[in-house]
PDB file of C-alpha atoms in Angstrom:
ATOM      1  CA  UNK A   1       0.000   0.000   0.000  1.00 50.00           C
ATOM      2  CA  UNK A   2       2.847   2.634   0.106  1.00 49.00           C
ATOM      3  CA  UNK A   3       2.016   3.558  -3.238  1.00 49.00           C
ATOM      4  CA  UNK A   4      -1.449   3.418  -3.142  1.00 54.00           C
ATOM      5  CA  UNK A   5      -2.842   6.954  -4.498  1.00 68.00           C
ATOM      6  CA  UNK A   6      -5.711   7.422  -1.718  1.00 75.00           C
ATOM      7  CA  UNK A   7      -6.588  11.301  -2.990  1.00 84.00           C
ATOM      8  CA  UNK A   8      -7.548   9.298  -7.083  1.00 84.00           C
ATOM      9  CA  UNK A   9      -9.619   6.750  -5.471  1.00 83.00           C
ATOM     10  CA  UNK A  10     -11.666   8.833  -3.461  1.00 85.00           C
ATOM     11  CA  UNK A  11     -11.511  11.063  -6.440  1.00 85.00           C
ATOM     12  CA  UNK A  12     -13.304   8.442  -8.078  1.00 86.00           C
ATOM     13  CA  UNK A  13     -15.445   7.517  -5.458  1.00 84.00           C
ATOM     14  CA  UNK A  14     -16.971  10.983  -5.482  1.00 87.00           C
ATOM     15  CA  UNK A  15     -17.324  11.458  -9.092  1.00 87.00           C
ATOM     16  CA  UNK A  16     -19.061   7.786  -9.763  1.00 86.00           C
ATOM     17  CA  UNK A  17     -21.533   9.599  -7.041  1.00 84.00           C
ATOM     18  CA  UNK A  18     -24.002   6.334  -6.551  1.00 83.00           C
ATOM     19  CA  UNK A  19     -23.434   5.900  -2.819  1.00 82.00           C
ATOM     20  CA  UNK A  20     -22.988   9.224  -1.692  1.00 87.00           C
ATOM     21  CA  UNK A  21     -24.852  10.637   1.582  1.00 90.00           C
ATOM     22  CA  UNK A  22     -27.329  13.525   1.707  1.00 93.00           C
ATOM     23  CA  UNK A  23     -28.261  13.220   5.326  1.00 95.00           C
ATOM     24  CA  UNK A  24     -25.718  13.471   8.343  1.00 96.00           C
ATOM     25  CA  UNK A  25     -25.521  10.435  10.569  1.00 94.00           C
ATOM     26  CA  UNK A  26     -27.796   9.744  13.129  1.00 95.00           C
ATOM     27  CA  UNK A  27     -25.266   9.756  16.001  1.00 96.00           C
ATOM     28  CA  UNK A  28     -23.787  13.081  14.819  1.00 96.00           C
ATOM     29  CA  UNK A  29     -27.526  14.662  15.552  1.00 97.00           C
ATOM     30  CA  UNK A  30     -27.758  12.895  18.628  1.00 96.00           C
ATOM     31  CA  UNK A  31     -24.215  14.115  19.567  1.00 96.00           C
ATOM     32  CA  UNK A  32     -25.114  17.794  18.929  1.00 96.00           C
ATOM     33  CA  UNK A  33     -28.429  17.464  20.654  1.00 95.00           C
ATOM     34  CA  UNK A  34     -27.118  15.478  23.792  1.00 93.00           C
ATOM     35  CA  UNK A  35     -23.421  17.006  24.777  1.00 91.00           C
ATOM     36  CA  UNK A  36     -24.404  20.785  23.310  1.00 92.00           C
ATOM     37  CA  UNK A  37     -27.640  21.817  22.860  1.00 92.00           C
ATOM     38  CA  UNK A  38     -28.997  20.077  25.993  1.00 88.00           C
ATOM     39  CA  UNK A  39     -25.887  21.317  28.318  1.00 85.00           C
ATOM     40  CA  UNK A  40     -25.860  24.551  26.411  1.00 85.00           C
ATOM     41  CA  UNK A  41     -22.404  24.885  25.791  1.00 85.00           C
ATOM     42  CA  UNK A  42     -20.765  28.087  23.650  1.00 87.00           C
ATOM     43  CA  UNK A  43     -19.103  26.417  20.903  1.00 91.00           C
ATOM     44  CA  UNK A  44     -16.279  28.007  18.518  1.00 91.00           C
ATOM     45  CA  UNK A  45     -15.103  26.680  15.705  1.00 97.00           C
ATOM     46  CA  UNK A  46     -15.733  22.976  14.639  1.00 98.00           C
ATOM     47  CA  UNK A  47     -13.883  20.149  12.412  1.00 98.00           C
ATOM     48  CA  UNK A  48     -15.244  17.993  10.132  1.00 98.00           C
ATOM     49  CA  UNK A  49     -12.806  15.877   9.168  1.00 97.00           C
ATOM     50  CA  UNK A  50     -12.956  13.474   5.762  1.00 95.00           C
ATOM     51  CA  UNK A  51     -15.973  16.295   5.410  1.00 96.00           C
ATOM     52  CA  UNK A  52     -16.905  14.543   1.855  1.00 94.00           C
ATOM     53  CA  UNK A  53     -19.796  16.127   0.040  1.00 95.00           C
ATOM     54  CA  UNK A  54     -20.633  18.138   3.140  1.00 96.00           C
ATOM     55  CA  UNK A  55     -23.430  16.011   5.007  1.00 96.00           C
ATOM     56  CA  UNK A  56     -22.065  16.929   8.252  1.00 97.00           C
ATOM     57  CA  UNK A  57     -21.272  20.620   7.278  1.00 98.00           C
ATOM     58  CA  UNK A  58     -24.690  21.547   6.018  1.00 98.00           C
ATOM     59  CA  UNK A  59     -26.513  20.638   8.683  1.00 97.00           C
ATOM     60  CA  UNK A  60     -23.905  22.072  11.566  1.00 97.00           C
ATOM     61  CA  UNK A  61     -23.972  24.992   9.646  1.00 97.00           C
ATOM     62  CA  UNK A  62     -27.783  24.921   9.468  1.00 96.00           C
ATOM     63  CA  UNK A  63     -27.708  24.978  13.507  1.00 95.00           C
ATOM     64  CA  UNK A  64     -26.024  28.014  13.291  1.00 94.00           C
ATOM     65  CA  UNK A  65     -22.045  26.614  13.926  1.00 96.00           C
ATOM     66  CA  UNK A  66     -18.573  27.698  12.687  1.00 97.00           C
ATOM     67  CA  UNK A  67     -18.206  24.900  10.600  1.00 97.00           C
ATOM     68  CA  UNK A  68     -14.963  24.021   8.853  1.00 98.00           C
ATOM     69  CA  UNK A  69     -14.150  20.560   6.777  1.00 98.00           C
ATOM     70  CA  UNK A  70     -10.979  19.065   5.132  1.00 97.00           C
ATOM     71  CA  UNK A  71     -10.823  16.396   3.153  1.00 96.00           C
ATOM     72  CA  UNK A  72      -8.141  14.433   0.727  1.00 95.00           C
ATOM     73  CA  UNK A  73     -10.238  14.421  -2.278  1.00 94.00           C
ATOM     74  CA  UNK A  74     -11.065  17.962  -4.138  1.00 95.00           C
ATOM     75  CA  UNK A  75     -14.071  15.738  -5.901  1.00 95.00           C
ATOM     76  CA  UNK A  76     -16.182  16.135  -2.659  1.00 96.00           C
ATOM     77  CA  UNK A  77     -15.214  19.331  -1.593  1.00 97.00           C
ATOM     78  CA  UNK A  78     -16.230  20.619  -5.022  1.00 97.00           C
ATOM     79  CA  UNK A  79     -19.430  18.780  -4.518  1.00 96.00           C
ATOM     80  CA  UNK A  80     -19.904  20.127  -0.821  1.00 97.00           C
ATOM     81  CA  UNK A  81     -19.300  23.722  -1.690  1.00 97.00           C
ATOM     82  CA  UNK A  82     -21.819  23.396  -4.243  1.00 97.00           C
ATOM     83  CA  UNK A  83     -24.130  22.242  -1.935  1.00 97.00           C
ATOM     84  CA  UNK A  84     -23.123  24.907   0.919  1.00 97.00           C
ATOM     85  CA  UNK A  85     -23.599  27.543  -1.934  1.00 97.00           C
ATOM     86  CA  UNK A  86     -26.989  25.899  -2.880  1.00 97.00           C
ATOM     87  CA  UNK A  87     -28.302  26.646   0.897  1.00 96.00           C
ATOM     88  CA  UNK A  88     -26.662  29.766   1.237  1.00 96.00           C
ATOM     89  CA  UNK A  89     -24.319  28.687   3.967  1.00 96.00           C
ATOM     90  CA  UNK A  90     -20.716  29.088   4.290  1.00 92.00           C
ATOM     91  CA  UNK A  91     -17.472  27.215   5.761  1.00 95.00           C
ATOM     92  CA  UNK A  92     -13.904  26.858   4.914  1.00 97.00           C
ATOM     93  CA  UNK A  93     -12.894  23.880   3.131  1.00 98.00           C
ATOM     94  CA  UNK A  94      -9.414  22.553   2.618  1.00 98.00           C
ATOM     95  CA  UNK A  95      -7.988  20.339   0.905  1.00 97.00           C
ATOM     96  CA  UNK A  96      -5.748  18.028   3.177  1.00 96.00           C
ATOM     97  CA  UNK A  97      -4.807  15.143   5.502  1.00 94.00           C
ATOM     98  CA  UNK A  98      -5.804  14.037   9.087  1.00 95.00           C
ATOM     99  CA  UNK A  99      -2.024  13.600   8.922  1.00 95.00           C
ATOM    100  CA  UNK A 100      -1.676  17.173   8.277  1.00 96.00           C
ATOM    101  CA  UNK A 101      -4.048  19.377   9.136  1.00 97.00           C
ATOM    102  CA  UNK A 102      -3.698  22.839   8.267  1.00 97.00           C
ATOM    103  CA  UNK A 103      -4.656  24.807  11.282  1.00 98.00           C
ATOM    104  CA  UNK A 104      -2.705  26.050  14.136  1.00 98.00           C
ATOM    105  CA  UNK A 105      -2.669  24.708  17.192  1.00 98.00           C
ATOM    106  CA  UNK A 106      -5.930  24.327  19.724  1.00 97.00           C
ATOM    107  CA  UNK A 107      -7.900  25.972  17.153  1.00 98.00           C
ATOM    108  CA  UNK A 108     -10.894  23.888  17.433  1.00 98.00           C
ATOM    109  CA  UNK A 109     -13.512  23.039  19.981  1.00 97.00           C
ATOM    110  CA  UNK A 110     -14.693  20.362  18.852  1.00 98.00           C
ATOM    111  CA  UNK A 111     -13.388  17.469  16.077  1.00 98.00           C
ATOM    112  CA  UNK A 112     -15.720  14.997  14.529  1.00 98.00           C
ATOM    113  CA  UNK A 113     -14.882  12.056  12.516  1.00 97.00           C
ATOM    114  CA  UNK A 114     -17.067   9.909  11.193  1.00 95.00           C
ATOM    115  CA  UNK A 115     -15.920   6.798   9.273  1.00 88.00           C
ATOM    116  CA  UNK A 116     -12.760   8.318   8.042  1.00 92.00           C
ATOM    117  CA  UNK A 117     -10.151   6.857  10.217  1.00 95.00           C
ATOM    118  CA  UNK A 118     -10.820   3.283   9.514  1.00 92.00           C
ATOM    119  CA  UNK A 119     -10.026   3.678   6.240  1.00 92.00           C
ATOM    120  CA  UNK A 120      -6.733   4.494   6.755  1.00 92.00           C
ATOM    121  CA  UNK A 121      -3.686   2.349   7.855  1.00 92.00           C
ATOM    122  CA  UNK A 122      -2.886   2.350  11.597  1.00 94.00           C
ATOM    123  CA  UNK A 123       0.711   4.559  11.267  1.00 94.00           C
ATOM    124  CA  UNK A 124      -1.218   7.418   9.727  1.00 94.00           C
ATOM    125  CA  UNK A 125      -4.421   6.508  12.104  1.00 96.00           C
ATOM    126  CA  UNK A 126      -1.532   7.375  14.792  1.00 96.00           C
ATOM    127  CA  UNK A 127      -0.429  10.510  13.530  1.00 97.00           C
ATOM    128  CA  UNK A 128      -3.848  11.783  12.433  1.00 97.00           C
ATOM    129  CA  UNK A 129      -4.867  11.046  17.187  1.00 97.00           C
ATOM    130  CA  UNK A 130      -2.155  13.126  17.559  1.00 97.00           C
ATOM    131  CA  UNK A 131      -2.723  15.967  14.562  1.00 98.00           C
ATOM    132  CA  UNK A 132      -6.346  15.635  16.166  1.00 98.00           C
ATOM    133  CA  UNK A 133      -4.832  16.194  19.790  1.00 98.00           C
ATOM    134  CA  UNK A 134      -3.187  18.796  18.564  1.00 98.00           C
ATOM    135  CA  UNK A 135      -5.666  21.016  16.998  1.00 98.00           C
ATOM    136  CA  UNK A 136      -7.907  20.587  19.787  1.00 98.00           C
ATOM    137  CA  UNK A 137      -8.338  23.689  22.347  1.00 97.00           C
ATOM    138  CA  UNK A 138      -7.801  22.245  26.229  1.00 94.00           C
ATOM    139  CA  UNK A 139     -10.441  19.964  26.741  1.00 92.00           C
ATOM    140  CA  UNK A 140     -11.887  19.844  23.581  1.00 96.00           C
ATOM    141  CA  UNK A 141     -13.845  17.331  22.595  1.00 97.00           C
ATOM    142  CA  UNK A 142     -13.406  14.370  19.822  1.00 98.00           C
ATOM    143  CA  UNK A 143     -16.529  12.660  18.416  1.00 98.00           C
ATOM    144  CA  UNK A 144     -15.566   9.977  15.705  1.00 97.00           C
ATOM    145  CA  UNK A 145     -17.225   7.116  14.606  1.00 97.00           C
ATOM    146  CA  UNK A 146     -15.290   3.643  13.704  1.00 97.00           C
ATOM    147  CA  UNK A 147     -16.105   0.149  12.181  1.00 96.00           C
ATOM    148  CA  UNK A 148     -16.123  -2.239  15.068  1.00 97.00           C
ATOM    149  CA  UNK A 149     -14.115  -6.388  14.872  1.00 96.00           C
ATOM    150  CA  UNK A 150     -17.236  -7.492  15.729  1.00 95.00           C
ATOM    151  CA  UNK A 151     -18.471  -6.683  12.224  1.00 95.00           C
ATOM    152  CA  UNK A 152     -19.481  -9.375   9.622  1.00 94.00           C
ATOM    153  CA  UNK A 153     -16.740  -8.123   7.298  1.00 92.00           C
ATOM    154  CA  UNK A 154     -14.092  -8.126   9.247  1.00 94.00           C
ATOM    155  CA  UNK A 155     -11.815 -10.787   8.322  1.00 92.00           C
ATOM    156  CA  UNK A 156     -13.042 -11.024   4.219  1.00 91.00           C
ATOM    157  CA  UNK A 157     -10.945  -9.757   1.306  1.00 89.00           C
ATOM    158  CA  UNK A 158      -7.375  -9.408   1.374  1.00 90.00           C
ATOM    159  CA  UNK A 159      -5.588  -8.776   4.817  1.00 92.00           C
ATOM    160  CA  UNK A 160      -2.909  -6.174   4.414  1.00 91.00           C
ATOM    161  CA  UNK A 161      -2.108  -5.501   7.969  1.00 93.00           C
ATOM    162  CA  UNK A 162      -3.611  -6.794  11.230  1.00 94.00           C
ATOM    163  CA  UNK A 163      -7.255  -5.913  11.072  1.00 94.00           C
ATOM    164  CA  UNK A 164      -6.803  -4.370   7.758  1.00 94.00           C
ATOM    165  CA  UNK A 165      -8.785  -5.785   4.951  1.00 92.00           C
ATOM    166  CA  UNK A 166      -9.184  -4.802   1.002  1.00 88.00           C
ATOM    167  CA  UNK A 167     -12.948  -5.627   0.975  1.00 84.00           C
ATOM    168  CA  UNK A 168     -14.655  -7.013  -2.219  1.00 78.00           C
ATOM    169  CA  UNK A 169     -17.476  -4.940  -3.313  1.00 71.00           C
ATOM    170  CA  UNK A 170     -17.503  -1.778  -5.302  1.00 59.00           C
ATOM    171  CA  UNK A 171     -19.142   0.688  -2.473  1.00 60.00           C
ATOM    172  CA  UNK A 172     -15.509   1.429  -1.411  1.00 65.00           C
ATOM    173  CA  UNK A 173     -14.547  -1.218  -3.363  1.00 64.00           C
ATOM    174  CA  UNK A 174     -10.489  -2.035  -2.335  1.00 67.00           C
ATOM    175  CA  UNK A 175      -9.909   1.031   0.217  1.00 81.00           C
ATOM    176  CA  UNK A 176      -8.248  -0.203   3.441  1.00 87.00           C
ATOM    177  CA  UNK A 177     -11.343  -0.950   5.852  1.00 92.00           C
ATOM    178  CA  UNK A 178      -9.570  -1.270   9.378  1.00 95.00           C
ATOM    179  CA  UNK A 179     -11.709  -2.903  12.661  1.00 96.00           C
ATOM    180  CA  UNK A 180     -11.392  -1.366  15.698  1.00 97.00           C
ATOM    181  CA  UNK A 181     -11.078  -3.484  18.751  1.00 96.00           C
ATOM    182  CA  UNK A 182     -11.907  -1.822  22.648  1.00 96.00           C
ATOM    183  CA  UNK A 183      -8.139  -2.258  23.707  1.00 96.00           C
ATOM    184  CA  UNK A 184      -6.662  -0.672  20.576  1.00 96.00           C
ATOM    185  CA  UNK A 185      -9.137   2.278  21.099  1.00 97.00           C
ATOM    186  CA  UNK A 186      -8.187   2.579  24.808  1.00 96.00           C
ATOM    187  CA  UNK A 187      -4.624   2.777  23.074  1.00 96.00           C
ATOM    188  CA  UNK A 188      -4.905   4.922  20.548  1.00 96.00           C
ATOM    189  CA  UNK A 189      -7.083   7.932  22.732  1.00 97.00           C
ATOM    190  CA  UNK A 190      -4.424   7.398  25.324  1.00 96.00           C
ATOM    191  CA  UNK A 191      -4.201  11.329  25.904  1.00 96.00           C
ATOM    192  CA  UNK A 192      -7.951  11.607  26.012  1.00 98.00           C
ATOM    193  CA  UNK A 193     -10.662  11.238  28.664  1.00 97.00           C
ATOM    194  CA  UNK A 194     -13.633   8.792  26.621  1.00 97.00           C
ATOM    195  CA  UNK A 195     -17.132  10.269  28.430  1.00 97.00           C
ATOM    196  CA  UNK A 196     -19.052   8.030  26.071  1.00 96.00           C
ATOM    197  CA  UNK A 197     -18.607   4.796  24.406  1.00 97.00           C
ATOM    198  CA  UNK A 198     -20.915   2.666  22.789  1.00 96.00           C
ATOM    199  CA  UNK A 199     -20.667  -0.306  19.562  1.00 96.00           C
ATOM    200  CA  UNK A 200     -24.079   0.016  17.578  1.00 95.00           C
ATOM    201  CA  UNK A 201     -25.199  -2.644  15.538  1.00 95.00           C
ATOM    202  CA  UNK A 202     -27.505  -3.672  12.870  1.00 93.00           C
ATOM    203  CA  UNK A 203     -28.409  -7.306  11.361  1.00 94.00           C
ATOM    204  CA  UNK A 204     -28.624  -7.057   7.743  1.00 90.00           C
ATOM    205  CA  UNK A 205     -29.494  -8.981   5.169  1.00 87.00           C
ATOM    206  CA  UNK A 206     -32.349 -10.910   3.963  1.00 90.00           C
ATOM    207  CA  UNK A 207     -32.060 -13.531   6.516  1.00 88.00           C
ATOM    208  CA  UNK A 208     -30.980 -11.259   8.798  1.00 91.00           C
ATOM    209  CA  UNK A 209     -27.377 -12.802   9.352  1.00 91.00           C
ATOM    210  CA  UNK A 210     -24.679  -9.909   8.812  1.00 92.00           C
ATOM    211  CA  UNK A 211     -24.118  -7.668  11.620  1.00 94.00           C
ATOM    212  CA  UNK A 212     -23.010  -3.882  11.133  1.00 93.00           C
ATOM    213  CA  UNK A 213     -20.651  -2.880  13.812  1.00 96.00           C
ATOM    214  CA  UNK A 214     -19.769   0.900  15.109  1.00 97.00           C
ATOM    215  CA  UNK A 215     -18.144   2.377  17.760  1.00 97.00           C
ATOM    216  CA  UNK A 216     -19.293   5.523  18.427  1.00 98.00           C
ATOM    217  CA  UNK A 217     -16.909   7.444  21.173  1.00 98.00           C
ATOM    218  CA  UNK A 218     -16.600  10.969  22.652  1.00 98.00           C
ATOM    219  CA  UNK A 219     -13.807  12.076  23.938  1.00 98.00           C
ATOM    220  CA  UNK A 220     -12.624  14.954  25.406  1.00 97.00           C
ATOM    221  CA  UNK A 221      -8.654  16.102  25.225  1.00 97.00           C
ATOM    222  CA  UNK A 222      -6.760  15.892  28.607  1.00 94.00           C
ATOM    223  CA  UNK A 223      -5.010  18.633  30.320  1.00 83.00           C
ATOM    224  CA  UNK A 224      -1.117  18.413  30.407  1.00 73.00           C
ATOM    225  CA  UNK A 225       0.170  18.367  33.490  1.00 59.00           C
TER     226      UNK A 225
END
């Protein structure tokens, strides 16, 4: 995979445009609702990161938030500033990586990722905790959203590195898809305080068989000492 050209595929991904999302994810809402509208807390500036066509932006932007979103491919920011313009509403988009992301430090209040970092091998996973970390204003909070081992998938296609699988399929057909396990989660958020943690799951399928398998985790960055 050291050559692999993520920025095309997603490119591609984008442009083909059949599975695309028009409607932000369920937990998001119920993140926004639960941990800031309910305990009505002043929020600054906010991260979507791996925005892609701008699900999550329109509708934090809708609530009235200072939305910004980076992402690797400039396929689904074109798409999401289309649809921004569209509504009327405006962030800043970027192009870039979790690796690298091109703010200064605690800039943000709050980071959300949602099914971004388990496409991703577990070096740059690593280094995108840590880009997150630092980005993050003192005890700002982290809200991502990753594919769980106890997931029907997990273990299919081609294995390139421990729980890292090239799935079959063409919905992100051959993308690294990594599965998260609790201890390398406890691991990896090392430097954060997890308030919330839950794995949601769905059967799927005609006979009901397959399971679909998220963690979804807040987290909220630790002082230093």
């Amino acid at each position: 995979m050291a050559n692999y050209n993520f920025e095309d595929t997603w490119d591609e991904f984008y442009a083909e445009g059949t599975y695309l999302m028009w409607v932000p994810d369920e937990c998001l809402v119920q993140f926004v609702a639960k941990e800031i509208e309910r305990k009505k807390k002043k929020i600054g500036r906010i991260l979507d990161l791996g925005c892609g066509n701008g699900r999550h932006l329109v509708y934090l932007s809708k609530k009235g938030f200072n939305a910004y979103g980076i992402d690797i491919s400039q396929k689904s920011l074109q798409i999401a500033q289309d649809w921004l313009n569209k509504k009327g509403l405006q962030t800043e988009l970027k192009k870039a990586s979790v690796t690298e992301i091109p703010y200064p430090d605690e800039y943000f209040d709050i980071v959300i990722c949602m099914g971004m970092l388990d496409h991703i091998l577990i070096q740059e996973v690593k280094k995108g905790i840590q880009e997150i970390e630092r980005v993050l204003t003192p005890e700002g909070i982290f809200f991502l959203g990753l594919r769980s081992d106890r997931d029907t998938e997990c273990g299919k296609g081609e294995e390139i590195e421990r729980n890292t699988f090239l799935l079959p399929g063409d919905v992100e057909g051959n993308l690294p898809q990594h599965f998260f396990n609790l201890i390398e989660i406890k691991e990896l958020l090392v430097n954060f305080k997890i308030t919330n943690l839950e794995c949601r799951e769905r059967l799927m399928g005609m006979e009901l068989s397959d399971i679909n398998s998220r963690w979804i985790i807040t987290a909220q960055k630790l002082l230093n000492d």
